[in-house]
CSV table of C-alpha atoms in Angstrom, one decimal:
chain,number,residue,atom,x,y,z
A,11,MET,CA,5.9,147.7,17.8
A,12,TRP,CA,6.5,147.0,21.5
A,13,GLY,CA,10.1,149.1,21.6
A,14,THR,CA,8.5,152.0,20.9
A,15,ALA,CA,6.9,152.3,24.0
A,16,LEU,CA,9.9,152.5,25.9
A,17,PRO,CA,10.7,155.5,27.8
A,18,THR,CA,13.6,158.1,26.6
A,19,ALA,CA,16.7,157.2,27.6
A,20,LYS,CA,17.6,159.9,30.8
A,21,LYS,CA,21.3,160.6,31.5
A,22,PRO,CA,22.4,158.9,34.4
A,23,CYS,CA,23.8,160.6,37.5
A,24,GLN,CA,25.5,158.7,40.4
A,25,LEU,CA,25.3,155.2,38.7
A,26,GLN,CA,27.0,156.5,36.1
A,27,LYS,CA,29.6,158.0,38.4
A,28,ASP,CA,30.1,155.1,40.1
A,29,VAL,CA,30.3,152.6,36.9
A,30,GLU,CA,32.7,155.5,35.4
A,31,SER,CA,34.8,155.3,38.5
A,32,VAL,CA,35.3,151.8,37.9
A,33,LEU,CA,36.3,151.7,34.3
A,34,GLU,CA,39.3,153.9,35.2
A,35,ASN,CA,40.4,150.5,36.6
A,36,HIS,CA,39.4,148.1,34.1
A,37,GLU,CA,40.7,149.7,30.9
A,38,GLY,CA,37.5,151.5,30.0
A,39,SER,CA,38.6,152.9,26.7
A,40,SER,CA,39.0,149.5,25.6
A,41,LEU,CA,35.5,148.0,26.6
A,42,ARG,CA,34.0,146.3,23.7
A,43,ILE,CA,30.1,145.4,24.2
A,44,LEU,CA,28.1,143.6,21.9
A,45,VAL,CA,24.3,143.9,21.7
A,46,VAL,CA,22.4,141.1,20.0
A,47,GLU,CA,18.9,142.3,19.4
A,48,ASP,CA,16.4,141.8,16.4
A,49,GLU,CA,14.1,144.4,17.0
A,50,ILE,CA,15.4,147.4,15.9
A,51,PRO,CA,14.2,150.0,18.4
A,52,ILE,CA,15.5,148.0,21.4
A,53,ALA,CA,18.6,147.5,20.1
A,54,ARG,CA,18.9,151.4,19.6
A,55,TYR,CA,17.6,152.1,23.0
A,56,ILE,CA,20.0,149.3,24.7
A,57,LEU,CA,22.9,151.0,22.7
A,58,LYS,CA,22.0,154.4,23.7
A,59,SER,CA,21.4,153.5,27.2
A,60,ILE,CA,24.8,152.0,27.2
A,61,GLN,CA,26.2,154.6,25.8
A,62,ASP,CA,25.0,157.0,28.4
A,63,PHE,CA,26.8,154.8,31.2
A,64,LEU,CA,30.2,154.3,29.2
A,65,PRO,CA,30.9,157.0,26.5
A,66,ARG,CA,33.7,155.8,26.2
A,67,ALA,CA,33.3,152.2,25.2
A,68,LYS,CA,32.9,150.6,21.9
A,69,VAL,CA,29.5,149.5,21.5
A,70,ILE,CA,28.2,147.2,18.4
A,71,ALA,CA,24.8,146.0,17.6
A,72,CYS,CA,24.0,142.9,15.9
A,73,LEU,CA,20.5,142.1,14.4
A,74,THR,CA,21.5,138.4,13.5
A,75,LEU,CA,22.9,135.1,15.1
A,76,GLU,CA,25.0,135.1,11.7
A,77,ASP,CA,26.1,138.8,12.4
A,78,ALA,CA,26.9,138.2,15.6
A,79,GLN,CA,28.9,135.4,15.6
A,80,GLU,CA,30.7,137.0,12.6
A,81,GLN,CA,31.7,139.8,15.3
A,82,ILE,CA,32.9,137.8,17.6
A,83,ALA,CA,35.0,135.8,15.6
A,84,SER,CA,36.8,139.1,14.2
A,85,GLU,CA,36.9,141.3,17.0
A,86,ARG,CA,37.6,140.8,20.8
A,87,CYS,CA,33.9,140.9,23.0
A,88,ASP,CA,34.2,141.6,26.8
A,89,LEU,CA,30.2,141.8,27.3
A,90,CYS,CA,27.2,140.4,25.2
A,91,PHE,CA,23.9,141.7,25.7
A,92,LEU,CA,21.5,138.9,24.0
A,93,ASP,CA,18.1,138.7,23.3
A,94,LEU,CA,16.9,135.0,23.4
A,95,ASN,CA,14.8,135.0,20.3
A,96,LEU,CA,16.2,136.1,17.2
A,97,GLY,CA,14.0,135.5,14.3
A,98,GLY,CA,12.5,132.4,15.8
A,99,GLN,CA,16.1,130.5,16.2
A,100,ASN,CA,16.2,128.5,19.1
A,101,GLY,CA,17.6,130.6,22.2
A,102,PHE,CA,19.5,128.4,24.0
A,103,ASP,CA,21.1,126.6,21.3
A,104,LEU,CA,22.5,130.8,20.6
A,105,LEU,CA,23.2,130.8,24.5
A,106,LYS,CA,25.4,127.5,24.6
A,107,SER,CA,27.1,128.8,21.6
A,108,PHE,CA,28.0,132.1,23.1
A,109,THR,CA,29.0,130.9,26.8
A,110,ILE,CA,31.8,128.7,25.3
A,111,HIS,CA,33.9,132.4,25.0
A,112,SER,CA,35.3,134.4,27.5
A,113,PHE,CA,33.1,137.2,27.5
A,114,HIS,CA,30.1,137.2,30.1
A,115,THR,CA,26.6,137.1,28.7
A,116,ILE,CA,23.7,139.5,30.1
A,117,ILE,CA,20.1,138.2,28.5
A,118,ILE,CA,17.6,140.8,27.6
A,119,SER,CA,14.7,138.8,26.8
A,120,ALA,CA,10.2,138.7,27.0
A,121,ASN,CA,10.6,135.0,28.2
A,122,VAL,CA,11.1,135.6,32.0
A,123,GLU,CA,10.2,132.2,32.5
A,124,LYS,CA,13.4,130.9,31.1
A,125,ALA,CA,15.7,133.0,33.6
A,126,ILE,CA,16.1,130.3,35.8
A,127,THR,CA,17.3,127.8,32.8
A,128,ALA,CA,19.5,130.7,31.7
A,129,PHE,CA,21.3,131.2,35.1
A,130,GLU,CA,21.8,127.5,35.0
A,131,PHE,CA,23.7,128.3,31.8
A,132,GLY,CA,26.4,130.5,33.3
A,133,VAL,CA,24.6,134.0,32.1
A,134,LEU,CA,25.5,137.0,34.4
A,135,ASP,CA,22.5,138.7,34.6
A,136,PHE,CA,18.6,138.1,33.2
A,137,ILE,CA,16.9,141.3,32.2
A,138,GLY,CA,13.3,141.1,31.6
A,139,LYS,CA,11.5,143.3,29.1
A,140,PRO,CA,10.2,145.5,29.2
A,141,PHE,CA,12.8,147.3,30.9
A,142,THR,CA,14.5,150.4,32.4
A,143,GLN,CA,17.8,152.4,31.7
A,144,GLU,CA,18.4,151.9,35.1
A,145,ARG,CA,18.1,148.5,35.2
A,146,LEU,CA,20.7,148.2,32.7
A,147,GLY,CA,23.0,150.0,34.8
A,148,GLN,CA,22.3,147.5,37.3
A,149,ALA,CA,23.4,144.7,35.1
A,150,LEU,CA,26.5,147.1,34.2
A,151,GLU,CA,27.5,147.6,37.8
A,152,ARG,CA,27.1,143.9,38.6
A,153,PHE,CA,29.9,143.3,35.5
A,154,PHE,CA,32.4,145.5,36.7
A,155,HIS,CA,31.7,144.9,40.4
A,156,LYS,CA,32.0,141.1,40.2
A,157,GLY,CA,28.7,141.5,42.3
A,158,HIS,CA,27.9,137.6,43.4
A,159,GLY,CA,24.1,137.4,42.8
A,160,LYS,CA,21.9,135.5,45.3
A,161,PHE,CA,20.1,133.9,42.0
A,162,GLN,CA,23.2,132.8,40.8
A,163,ASN,CA,22.8,128.9,40.3
A,164,THR,CA,24.9,128.0,37.1
A,165,LYS,CA,24.8,124.3,36.7
A,166,PHE,CA,26.4,123.9,33.5
A,167,LEU,CA,29.5,125.4,31.6
A,168,THR,CA,30.5,124.8,28.0
A,169,ALA,CA,33.9,124.0,26.1
A,170,LYS,CA,34.9,123.5,22.8
A,171,ASP,CA,37.6,121.2,21.5
A,172,HIS,CA,38.3,119.5,18.0
A,173,LEU,CA,35.5,116.9,18.9
A,174,GLY,CA,32.9,119.5,19.2
A,175,THR,CA,30.9,121.6,22.1
A,176,HIS,CA,30.9,119.7,25.3
A,177,ILE,CA,28.2,120.6,28.2
A,178,LEU,CA,29.9,120.2,31.5
A,179,PRO,CA,27.6,119.9,34.6
A,180,VAL,CA,29.4,122.4,37.4
A,181,ALA,CA,28.5,119.6,39.8
A,182,SER,CA,31.3,117.0,38.1
A,183,ILE,CA,33.8,119.8,38.6
A,184,HIS,CA,36.7,119.7,41.2
A,185,TYR,CA,38.6,122.9,40.9
A,186,PHE,CA,39.7,125.2,38.2
A,187,LYS,CA,43.5,126.2,37.8
A,188,GLY,CA,44.5,129.5,35.9
A,189,ALA,CA,46.6,128.1,32.6
A,190,GLY,CA,47.7,130.9,30.8
A,191,ILE,CA,44.6,132.4,28.4
A,192,TYR,CA,42.7,129.3,29.4
A,193,VAL,CA,41.5,127.8,32.5
A,194,GLU,CA,41.9,123.9,33.3
A,195,ALA,CA,38.7,122.2,34.6
A,196,HIS,CA,39.8,119.4,36.8
A,197,LEU,CA,36.9,116.7,36.9
A,198,GLU,CA,37.0,113.1,37.5
A,199,GLY,CA,40.0,111.9,35.4
A,200,ARG,CA,40.0,114.3,33.0
A,201,VAL,CA,41.0,117.9,32.3
A,202,ILE,CA,39.1,120.0,29.9
A,203,LEU,CA,40.5,123.9,29.0
A,204,ILE,CA,37.6,126.6,29.2
A,205,GLU,CA,38.2,129.9,27.4
A,206,LYS,CA,36.5,131.8,30.6
A,207,PRO,CA,39.2,133.6,32.9
A,208,LEU,CA,39.0,132.4,36.7
A,209,ASP,CA,37.6,136.2,37.4
A,210,ARG,CA,34.4,135.7,35.1
A,211,LEU,CA,33.8,132.0,36.4
A,212,GLU,CA,33.9,133.0,40.0
A,213,GLN,CA,31.4,135.5,39.3
A,214,ILE,CA,29.1,132.7,38.1
A,215,LEU,CA,29.8,130.3,40.5
A,216,SER,CA,29.6,132.1,43.6
A,217,GLY,CA,27.9,130.1,46.5
A,218,SER,CA,29.5,126.7,45.0
A,219,PHE,CA,33.2,127.5,44.3
A,220,VAL,CA,35.8,129.5,46.4
A,221,ARG,CA,38.5,131.2,45.2
A,222,ILE,CA,41.4,130.0,47.6
A,223,HIS,CA,44.4,131.1,45.5
A,224,LYS,CA,44.8,133.7,42.5
A,225,SER,CA,45.3,130.3,40.3
A,226,TYR,CA,42.6,128.2,42.0
A,227,LEU,CA,39.0,128.2,42.3
A,228,VAL,CA,37.9,125.1,43.9
A,229,ALA,CA,34.4,123.4,44.6
A,230,LEU,CA,33.2,124.1,48.4
A,231,ASP,CA,32.1,120.6,48.6
A,232,ARG,CA,35.2,119.1,47.6
A,233,ILE,CA,37.6,120.7,50.2
A,234,GLN,CA,38.1,118.5,53.4
A,235,ARG,CA,40.7,120.1,55.1
A,236,PHE,CA,43.7,122.6,55.3
A,237,GLN,CA,46.9,122.7,56.9
A,238,HIS,CA,50.1,125.0,57.6
A,239,ILE,CA,52.9,123.5,55.9
A,240,GLY,CA,55.7,125.9,57.4
A,241,GLY,CA,57.2,128.8,55.8
A,242,GLY,CA,53.8,130.7,56.0
A,243,LYS,CA,52.5,128.4,53.5
A,244,TYR,CA,49.3,126.8,53.5
A,245,ARG,CA,47.5,124.0,51.5
A,246,VAL,CA,43.9,122.7,51.6
A,247,TRP,CA,43.1,119.1,50.7
A,248,CYS,CA,40.3,118.0,48.4
A,249,ALA,CA,38.3,114.5,48.7
A,250,ASP,CA,40.2,113.0,46.3
A,251,GLY,CA,43.5,113.4,47.9
A,252,THR,CA,44.5,116.8,46.1
A,253,ALA,CA,46.6,119.2,47.8
A,254,LEU,CA,46.1,122.7,46.6
A,255,PRO,CA,47.7,126.0,47.7
A,256,LEU,CA,46.0,128.6,49.8
A,257,SER,CA,46.9,132.3,49.9
A,258,ARG,CA,47.5,133.7,53.3
A,259,ASN,CA,44.6,135.9,52.9
A,260,LYS,CA,42.2,133.0,52.6
A,261,VAL,CA,43.6,131.4,56.0
A,262,LYS,CA,40.9,133.2,58.0
A,263,TRP,CA,38.3,132.0,56.2
A,264,ALA,CA,39.6,128.4,56.0
A,265,LYS,CA,39.9,128.6,60.1
A,266,LYS,CA,35.8,129.7,59.9
A,267,LEU,CA,35.3,127.2,57.6
A,268,PHE,CA,36.7,124.4,60.0
A,269,SER,CA,35.6,125.9,63.3
A,270,VAL,CA,39.4,126.3,64.0
A,271,ASP,CA,40.3,129.3,66.7
A,272,ASP,CA,41.2,132.2,65.2
A,273,SER,CA,44.3,132.4,67.7
A,274,VAL,CA,45.5,129.2,66.4
């Protein structure tokens, strides 16, 4: 079996220290990671590697889609490592069902030709098989550090309501607004609730959306202008006339975007 050819997991040094230092600020003791992989030797290797990096995290492995769905329904998940082929099941049907949830998904698959499509559906990272423990560590670092990948090109998001699952083209979304445990996706003439928090949406939408305020993530191509409205407050205006708050720490960014003299 291919999985038996994997090298024995080695105890990480600096990489572990880097990730653990971030964990201290992310309630790492309560971090929950799900591994969905049907090849037992590979699943064991992934679990061992993650536990070497994150000894305080709770890591659970599921061998089937049904077990994974049951686990997600019964317990919170923060991060999922997902194989695209589980006993012949359609990997992208599986991916769509997973990206509905608030947690991030990292793909581990031998089907590297599917990487671009996977990124289009909002995965955080794609690890091709065979892989090393170091590569797993890089994926974990990205999860903790909110790294914006240069290959990130999310084109679709999934949302679920009483009518079923919807595939939302990212290009149709004007902006996102934080709304308690949910996020509102504002499209032309409608609003759809999404489970992913703004921080995680910001990770997978880097390059096309910008965080202009703690509660707003806006499509760059929708922003038309910004203005100081007095009292130290600023606004940005979107193409449809919508006005949204602009944080003071983003004013310098806005001036650069619109080529405004920084002294103004």
